[in-house]
XYZ file of C-alpha atoms in Angstrom:
492
model
C 112.849 118.392 68.209
C 111.645 122.221 67.592
C 113.434 124.713 69.431
C 111.456 126.390 72.281
C 111.664 129.499 74.414
C 109.532 130.158 76.930
C 109.098 133.108 78.726
C 110.863 134.552 82.331
C 109.063 131.687 84.384
C 109.446 128.812 81.970
C 105.757 128.506 80.694
C 103.847 129.004 77.651
C 102.150 131.672 79.813
C 104.836 133.732 80.721
C 106.050 133.243 76.702
C 102.679 134.908 75.738
C 102.665 137.835 78.288
C 106.210 138.397 77.118
C 105.220 138.291 73.433
C 102.490 140.653 74.572
C 104.601 143.268 76.306
C 107.648 142.935 73.435
C 104.714 143.486 71.016
C 103.535 146.795 72.754
C 107.041 148.058 73.035
C 107.839 147.202 69.130
C 104.311 149.514 68.330
C 105.641 152.161 70.178
C 109.324 151.853 68.743
C 108.425 151.695 65.017
C 107.438 154.829 64.244
C 110.788 156.289 65.613
C 112.457 153.843 63.178
C 112.625 156.287 59.982
C 114.232 159.015 61.671
C 117.069 156.877 63.358
C 118.507 156.075 59.623
C 120.286 158.355 57.591
C 119.808 157.994 53.705
C 123.427 155.861 53.184
C 122.625 153.313 55.868
C 119.089 153.075 54.385
C 120.356 152.498 50.781
C 123.236 149.890 51.894
C 120.698 148.168 53.689
C 117.753 148.107 50.981
C 120.478 146.959 48.580
C 121.845 143.904 51.044
C 118.126 143.055 52.477
C 115.264 144.368 50.361
C 112.945 143.840 52.784
C 114.908 145.679 55.044
C 112.147 148.622 55.108
C 109.332 146.209 55.923
C 108.017 146.901 59.620
C 109.175 143.418 60.771
C 112.665 143.559 59.395
C 112.971 146.171 62.187
C 112.237 143.862 64.788
C 114.847 142.490 66.910
C 115.864 138.581 66.084
C 114.444 137.707 69.612
C 111.315 139.021 69.327
C 111.051 137.775 65.408
C 111.556 134.184 66.857
C 108.977 134.397 69.542
C 106.363 135.599 66.672
C 107.262 132.573 64.688
C 107.702 129.902 67.564
C 103.971 130.447 67.902
C 103.386 128.584 64.905
C 106.308 125.812 65.318
C 104.899 124.297 68.628
C 103.881 120.780 68.967
C 100.507 120.215 67.161
C 97.333 118.444 68.058
C 97.679 114.655 66.973
C 96.470 114.147 63.333
C 97.295 117.883 62.369
C 100.275 118.684 60.452
C 103.166 120.467 62.478
C 104.333 123.706 60.534
C 108.050 124.592 60.503
C 110.595 126.878 58.986
C 110.821 124.764 55.944
C 107.178 125.408 55.690
C 106.929 128.868 56.057
C 109.569 129.448 53.696
C 107.422 127.933 51.025
C 104.417 130.680 51.138
C 106.677 133.366 49.319
C 110.441 134.672 49.036
C 109.536 137.690 51.150
C 108.423 135.017 54.162
C 111.527 132.720 52.965
C 113.821 135.531 53.861
C 112.274 136.790 57.047
C 111.956 133.136 58.586
C 115.394 132.217 57.823
C 116.805 135.327 59.142
C 118.161 133.759 62.455
C 119.994 130.960 62.254
C 118.394 129.888 65.933
C 115.631 128.595 63.797
C 117.618 126.622 61.149
C 118.852 123.582 63.211
C 115.095 122.014 63.216
C 114.298 120.017 59.729
C 110.865 118.044 59.776
C 109.701 116.937 56.654
C 107.893 113.806 55.360
C 109.747 111.355 53.018
C 107.519 111.851 50.146
C 108.621 115.381 49.686
C 107.983 117.658 46.474
C 110.176 118.699 44.128
C 109.548 122.346 45.642
C 110.231 121.027 49.191
C 113.176 119.608 48.145
C 114.590 122.490 46.257
C 113.664 124.734 49.606
C 115.707 121.725 51.325
C 118.874 122.661 49.320
C 118.710 126.139 50.095
C 117.962 125.705 53.844
C 121.001 123.604 54.155
C 122.930 126.582 52.303
C 121.596 128.922 54.773
C 122.290 126.733 57.725
C 125.601 126.535 57.433
C 127.514 124.872 59.968
C 124.531 125.274 62.291
C 123.783 121.924 64.351
C 120.980 120.333 62.725
C 118.508 118.131 64.400
C 116.491 116.189 61.245
C 112.924 114.208 61.145
C 111.746 112.717 58.459
C 108.259 111.829 59.316
C 106.437 108.127 58.087
C 104.581 108.365 55.015
C 101.356 105.759 54.059
C 100.116 105.398 50.504
C 102.138 104.640 47.054
C 103.969 102.105 46.396
C 107.418 101.023 47.921
C 109.239 101.404 44.680
C 107.828 104.914 44.415
C 109.319 105.631 48.287
C 112.414 104.393 47.623
C 113.088 107.010 44.916
C 111.382 109.558 47.269
C 113.627 108.668 50.187
C 116.696 108.599 48.275
C 116.268 112.092 46.553
C 115.598 113.775 50.410
C 118.718 111.370 52.433
C 120.949 112.292 49.285
C 120.025 116.200 49.597
C 120.387 115.903 54.031
C 123.628 113.938 53.521
C 125.801 116.836 51.883
C 125.153 118.088 55.358
C 126.218 115.385 57.145
C 129.193 117.121 59.351
C 126.535 119.359 60.924
C 124.019 116.380 61.760
C 123.290 116.523 65.205
C 120.177 113.903 65.648
C 118.806 112.060 62.966
C 115.337 110.695 63.096
C 113.550 108.598 60.080
C 110.368 106.826 60.569
C 110.621 104.921 57.213
C 113.884 103.870 56.142
C 114.463 101.090 53.502
C 117.178 98.626 53.010
C 117.095 99.931 49.248
C 118.224 103.212 50.719
C 121.575 101.883 52.986
C 124.017 102.896 50.149
C 122.986 106.831 50.609
C 125.364 106.553 53.582
C 128.286 104.636 52.294
C 131.455 106.284 53.092
C 129.320 109.283 54.739
C 130.880 110.720 58.565
C 129.076 112.085 60.955
C 131.300 113.674 62.969
C 128.844 115.391 65.826
C 125.600 112.830 65.251
C 124.797 112.252 68.732
C 121.008 111.115 68.745
C 119.505 108.314 66.044
C 116.385 106.894 66.022
C 115.225 104.709 62.959
C 111.829 102.810 62.221
C 112.022 100.533 59.466
C 109.245 100.805 56.905
C 107.096 97.848 56.660
C 103.776 97.924 54.438
C 100.426 98.020 56.826
C 99.744 94.615 55.487
C 102.597 93.241 57.688
C 101.704 95.031 60.855
C 101.538 92.871 64.356
C 102.240 93.254 67.332
C 105.683 92.650 67.241
C 106.339 93.716 63.121
C 109.877 92.902 62.168
C 111.786 94.316 59.189
C 113.611 91.646 56.953
C 117.170 93.535 56.891
C 119.474 94.293 59.548
C 119.776 98.290 60.363
C 122.874 100.509 58.491
C 125.069 99.356 61.348
C 127.773 101.033 59.116
C 126.216 104.280 59.618
C 126.655 103.912 63.505
C 130.325 103.282 63.111
C 130.920 106.795 61.622
C 129.207 108.278 64.225
C 131.994 108.431 66.962
C 129.996 111.106 69.186
C 126.676 108.484 68.963
C 125.008 108.321 72.764
C 121.494 107.296 71.712
C 120.470 104.569 69.369
C 116.808 103.486 69.110
C 115.493 100.807 66.864
C 112.425 100.396 65.858
C 111.156 97.113 63.960
C 114.482 96.197 63.630
C 116.196 92.365 65.025
C 119.485 92.712 66.767
C 122.289 91.813 64.665
C 125.876 90.658 65.488
C 127.108 93.441 62.659
C 126.125 96.156 65.283
C 128.981 97.581 66.784
C 128.237 99.851 70.173
C 130.850 102.204 71.518
C 131.256 102.307 75.460
C 129.730 105.741 75.469
C 126.117 104.911 74.580
C 123.757 106.182 77.148
C 120.602 105.205 75.543
C 119.969 101.749 73.499
C 116.836 100.092 72.051
C 115.759 97.355 69.538
C 112.733 95.641 68.882
C 113.810 92.285 69.033
C 116.713 90.516 70.784
C 117.715 87.500 72.305
C 118.683 87.066 75.954
C 122.309 86.186 75.680
C 122.735 89.385 73.459
C 120.829 91.578 75.879
C 123.393 90.202 78.543
C 126.136 91.078 76.484
C 124.752 94.699 76.055
C 124.259 95.232 79.754
C 127.684 94.001 80.478
C 129.702 96.125 78.160
C 127.747 99.354 77.613
C 129.371 100.803 81.140
C 127.677 104.125 80.871
C 123.993 102.807 79.921
C 121.345 104.993 81.434
C 118.009 103.788 79.660
C 117.541 100.764 77.464
C 114.129 99.386 75.756
C 114.256 95.410 74.759
C 110.171 94.851 73.838
C 110.817 91.442 72.431
C 113.641 89.284 74.043
C 113.778 85.587 73.079
C 114.398 83.445 76.028
C 115.896 80.285 73.950
C 119.279 80.690 74.365
C 119.555 81.814 77.886
C 122.560 80.711 79.626
C 122.511 77.427 82.004
C 120.689 77.835 85.221
C 123.104 75.947 87.253
C 125.116 78.343 88.644
C 122.972 81.221 87.323
C 124.905 84.050 85.942
C 124.619 87.308 86.989
C 125.205 90.630 85.066
C 125.087 93.645 86.923
C 124.913 97.290 85.475
C 125.356 100.152 87.840
C 124.303 103.314 85.810
C 121.101 101.730 84.002
C 118.209 103.648 85.388
C 115.462 102.945 83.013
C 114.531 99.608 81.669
C 111.787 98.631 79.507
C 111.614 94.516 78.673
C 108.836 92.196 77.432
C 109.584 88.334 77.197
C 108.361 86.553 74.527
C 107.973 82.868 74.641
C 105.113 80.139 73.509
C 104.435 79.815 77.412
C 105.553 81.623 80.719
C 109.218 80.507 81.159
C 110.433 79.001 84.238
C 113.565 81.544 84.173
C 113.804 84.879 82.828
C 116.359 86.969 81.890
C 115.850 89.096 85.151
C 116.758 85.973 86.809
C 120.212 86.881 85.579
C 120.728 90.639 85.986
C 121.099 93.238 88.670
C 120.686 96.716 88.406
C 121.533 98.710 91.943
C 120.613 102.321 89.582
C 117.043 101.353 88.277
C 114.608 103.602 88.977
C 112.192 103.306 85.653
C 111.031 99.650 84.969
C 108.356 98.832 82.824
C 107.753 95.260 82.155
C 105.146 94.237 78.940
C 103.156 91.428 77.874
C 102.935 88.859 77.195
C 105.103 86.504 79.527
C 106.574 87.303 82.788
C 106.118 85.911 86.061
C 105.881 88.138 89.143
C 108.173 86.322 91.518
C 110.728 86.936 89.147
C 109.917 90.815 88.943
C 109.720 90.627 92.966
C 113.557 88.687 93.190
C 114.924 90.971 90.358
C 114.213 94.043 92.547
C 115.488 92.863 95.519
C 118.638 91.495 94.264
C 119.318 94.686 92.360
C 118.587 96.851 96.024
C 117.552 99.694 93.594
C 115.180 102.871 95.027
C 112.824 102.047 92.358
C 110.236 104.991 91.624
C 108.073 104.073 88.788
C 106.746 100.584 88.064
C 104.353 99.680 85.327
C 103.724 96.201 84.774
C 101.475 93.899 82.498
C 102.106 90.544 83.151
C 100.545 86.974 83.670
C 99.573 86.285 86.974
C 99.113 82.802 88.740
C 96.997 82.198 91.647
C 99.897 81.472 93.932
C 101.814 84.600 93.751
C 101.708 87.321 96.126
C 101.050 90.951 94.948
C 101.937 91.766 98.480
C 105.092 90.588 98.638
C 106.002 92.388 95.139
C 104.578 95.421 97.069
C 106.795 95.210 100.325
C 110.135 95.193 97.644
C 109.581 98.628 96.695
C 108.666 100.865 99.585
C 110.355 103.822 97.686
C 107.894 103.393 94.618
C 105.939 106.521 93.482
C 104.318 105.795 90.505
C 102.603 102.380 89.998
C 100.608 100.934 86.994
C 99.033 97.369 87.071
C 97.594 95.422 84.551
C 97.110 91.781 84.072
C 97.217 89.409 80.924
C 95.189 86.092 81.305
C 92.805 84.086 79.366
C 91.587 82.511 82.595
C 88.734 83.924 85.136
C 90.887 84.097 87.711
C 90.796 87.243 90.206
C 93.697 89.031 90.435
C 92.915 91.893 92.743
C 91.657 91.308 96.359
C 90.428 92.912 99.129
C 93.427 92.375 101.562
C 95.982 93.514 98.782
C 94.158 96.748 98.476
C 93.560 97.015 102.081
C 97.460 96.831 102.821
C 97.853 100.273 100.880
C 95.497 101.724 103.017
C 96.606 103.523 106.004
C 94.150 102.871 108.365
C 94.391 99.413 108.424
C 97.974 99.360 109.105
C 98.142 101.281 111.918
C 99.486 104.318 109.371
C 102.216 102.245 108.235
C 100.780 101.279 104.675
C 102.640 99.375 101.980
C 104.064 102.111 99.286
C 103.921 105.135 101.484
C 105.569 107.176 99.100
C 102.977 106.449 96.361
C 101.434 109.497 94.432
C 100.353 108.165 91.442
C 98.251 104.890 90.740
C 96.741 103.027 88.182
C 94.676 99.797 87.786
C 93.679 99.078 84.126
C 91.773 95.749 84.918
C 88.532 93.936 86.201
C 87.740 95.222 89.762
C 86.124 92.140 91.282
C 82.713 93.417 93.370
C 84.536 92.706 96.871
C 87.059 94.844 95.818
C 84.885 98.165 94.697
C 84.779 99.584 98.728
C 88.373 98.947 99.204
C 89.389 100.389 96.508
C 87.194 103.445 97.269
C 88.246 103.727 100.884
C 91.974 103.635 99.319
C 91.791 106.276 97.036
C 89.819 108.603 99.911
C 92.126 108.091 102.480
C 95.555 108.544 100.632
C 93.762 111.755 98.976
C 92.840 112.876 102.703
C 95.794 112.500 104.335
C 97.145 115.958 104.890
C 93.645 116.281 107.134
C 93.979 112.805 108.539
C 97.250 112.437 109.754
C 97.472 115.750 111.084
C 98.444 114.989 114.631
C 100.234 111.605 113.904
C 103.862 110.821 114.878
C 104.177 107.818 112.315
C 106.345 107.962 109.639
C 104.989 110.581 106.563
C 102.384 108.704 103.967
C 102.493 110.627 100.676
C 99.163 111.726 99.210
C 98.050 110.163 96.058
C 97.852 112.861 93.778
C 96.591 110.692 90.455
C 94.467 107.418 89.767
C 93.433 105.839 86.358
C 90.819 102.930 86.098
C 88.693 101.527 83.556
C 85.613 103.240 83.428
C 82.929 100.575 82.844
C 84.806 98.400 85.793
C 84.069 101.368 88.194
C 80.705 100.578 89.930
C 78.396 103.815 90.441
C 79.995 104.743 93.566
C 83.316 104.404 93.015
C 82.784 106.292 89.803
C 80.967 109.071 91.980
C 83.546 109.172 94.634
C 86.275 109.737 92.044
C 84.420 112.430 90.243
C 84.006 114.174 93.519
C 87.710 113.782 94.431
C 88.662 115.216 90.871
C 86.629 118.248 91.689
C 88.941 118.747 94.704
C 91.928 118.510 92.474
C 92.765 114.795 91.899
C 93.659 113.764 88.717
C 91.043 111.270 87.905
C 91.618 109.495 84.293
C 89.005 106.778 82.783
C 90.249 104.358 79.957
C 87.262 103.666 77.953
C 87.531 99.813 77.663
C 89.707 96.586 78.990
C 92.259 95.944 76.303
C 91.300 92.371 74.569
C 92.935 89.279 76.599
C 95.027 87.084 74.353
C 92.745 83.832 73.799
């Protein structure tokens, strides 16, 4: 993460205005500085800081931070981020100035294939950082042999662990088993957040790429303050020991029984990611064992079987605090999702589902089960020609068709990333038009309030000219309209 400083109004525009004002004040203030310095003070300052007489050295630290933050912000995709470590490599004057305040020291971001000079800068950086908590990001690197990558990654990690006592967060996007020994007998007393992504050669990347080795579980045990643990490309391993203070947990592949155990044991869990759940080891269905977790508010889950299972892990859990649910493909039944939401009795705000849908399943029943929903993204996975969306389903969301009591009355964001049949083009246009125009249409109505639809997302080529023209018109009026270019490929 990059340390951000905003203006008084908390926005980037406020930051720019503040910096411009500060620059004008500094321009007025700098000419008076020499007269304010007596000779002895000047000599002493010059001895301890050879760059003290440079105009930028007279700036208050807060203004210097803002100036450098213009170069340290998030960059566009594909462009290299500029960090204080990079600015310090320009020359010794820049290195001294950029590193003159501890507020910039806490963020370290670099590629694992660092050069000799970058590693040397890193050592100097760590010495200057002292006891400042460190947020460390090691970015993924491509190209070169795995043997070379092991050497380069070990060199960077070996340098960083010399300050393991001050790690606050650690993110590594190309971790290799051959480097695990670097963490041996190393303690991380204030480390709270860990994100690990296993290294895989590009030829092994699939929909669910998995590493052959378990994650470095000993590292987790030696992090007593750990609250957030995300592991990408790793399967769950029994050696992973999780403390009860974990609030965020995610792993690429896990069995249903292990998932249920985690939900039952982590009493403070707030966010969980299980994109690849194996259902072969589900408990016996008679009776169905229900596991409750009363703190989990955000869940991302994907069911992985050769066919749509008769039972789902969702049939075994109850999450009364859930507000954000994302169901990933490939396999999950709509009926299981609806039953799970109803059983949990949660006030769901966001629902993102990409599922298989059979002809007998009812979207209207699912919508009726989530009256608190604010954001809905809908997509289907099937190789059949079955039409998922029907006019009566769309009309159930239209206030004019239900006496100003539509389903999903709180909906403000709607995305439908699938085929739009011909008989659904007009209903979709009417739905979007009516939910956008609600303040005017419902001004004299005494029925319960219906939220205004503020953003929509459709597949561009699925929109008939009339629907597309309406969406562009609403966009000009202020609605946020987004188009996906193409449908995602359907499974064979």
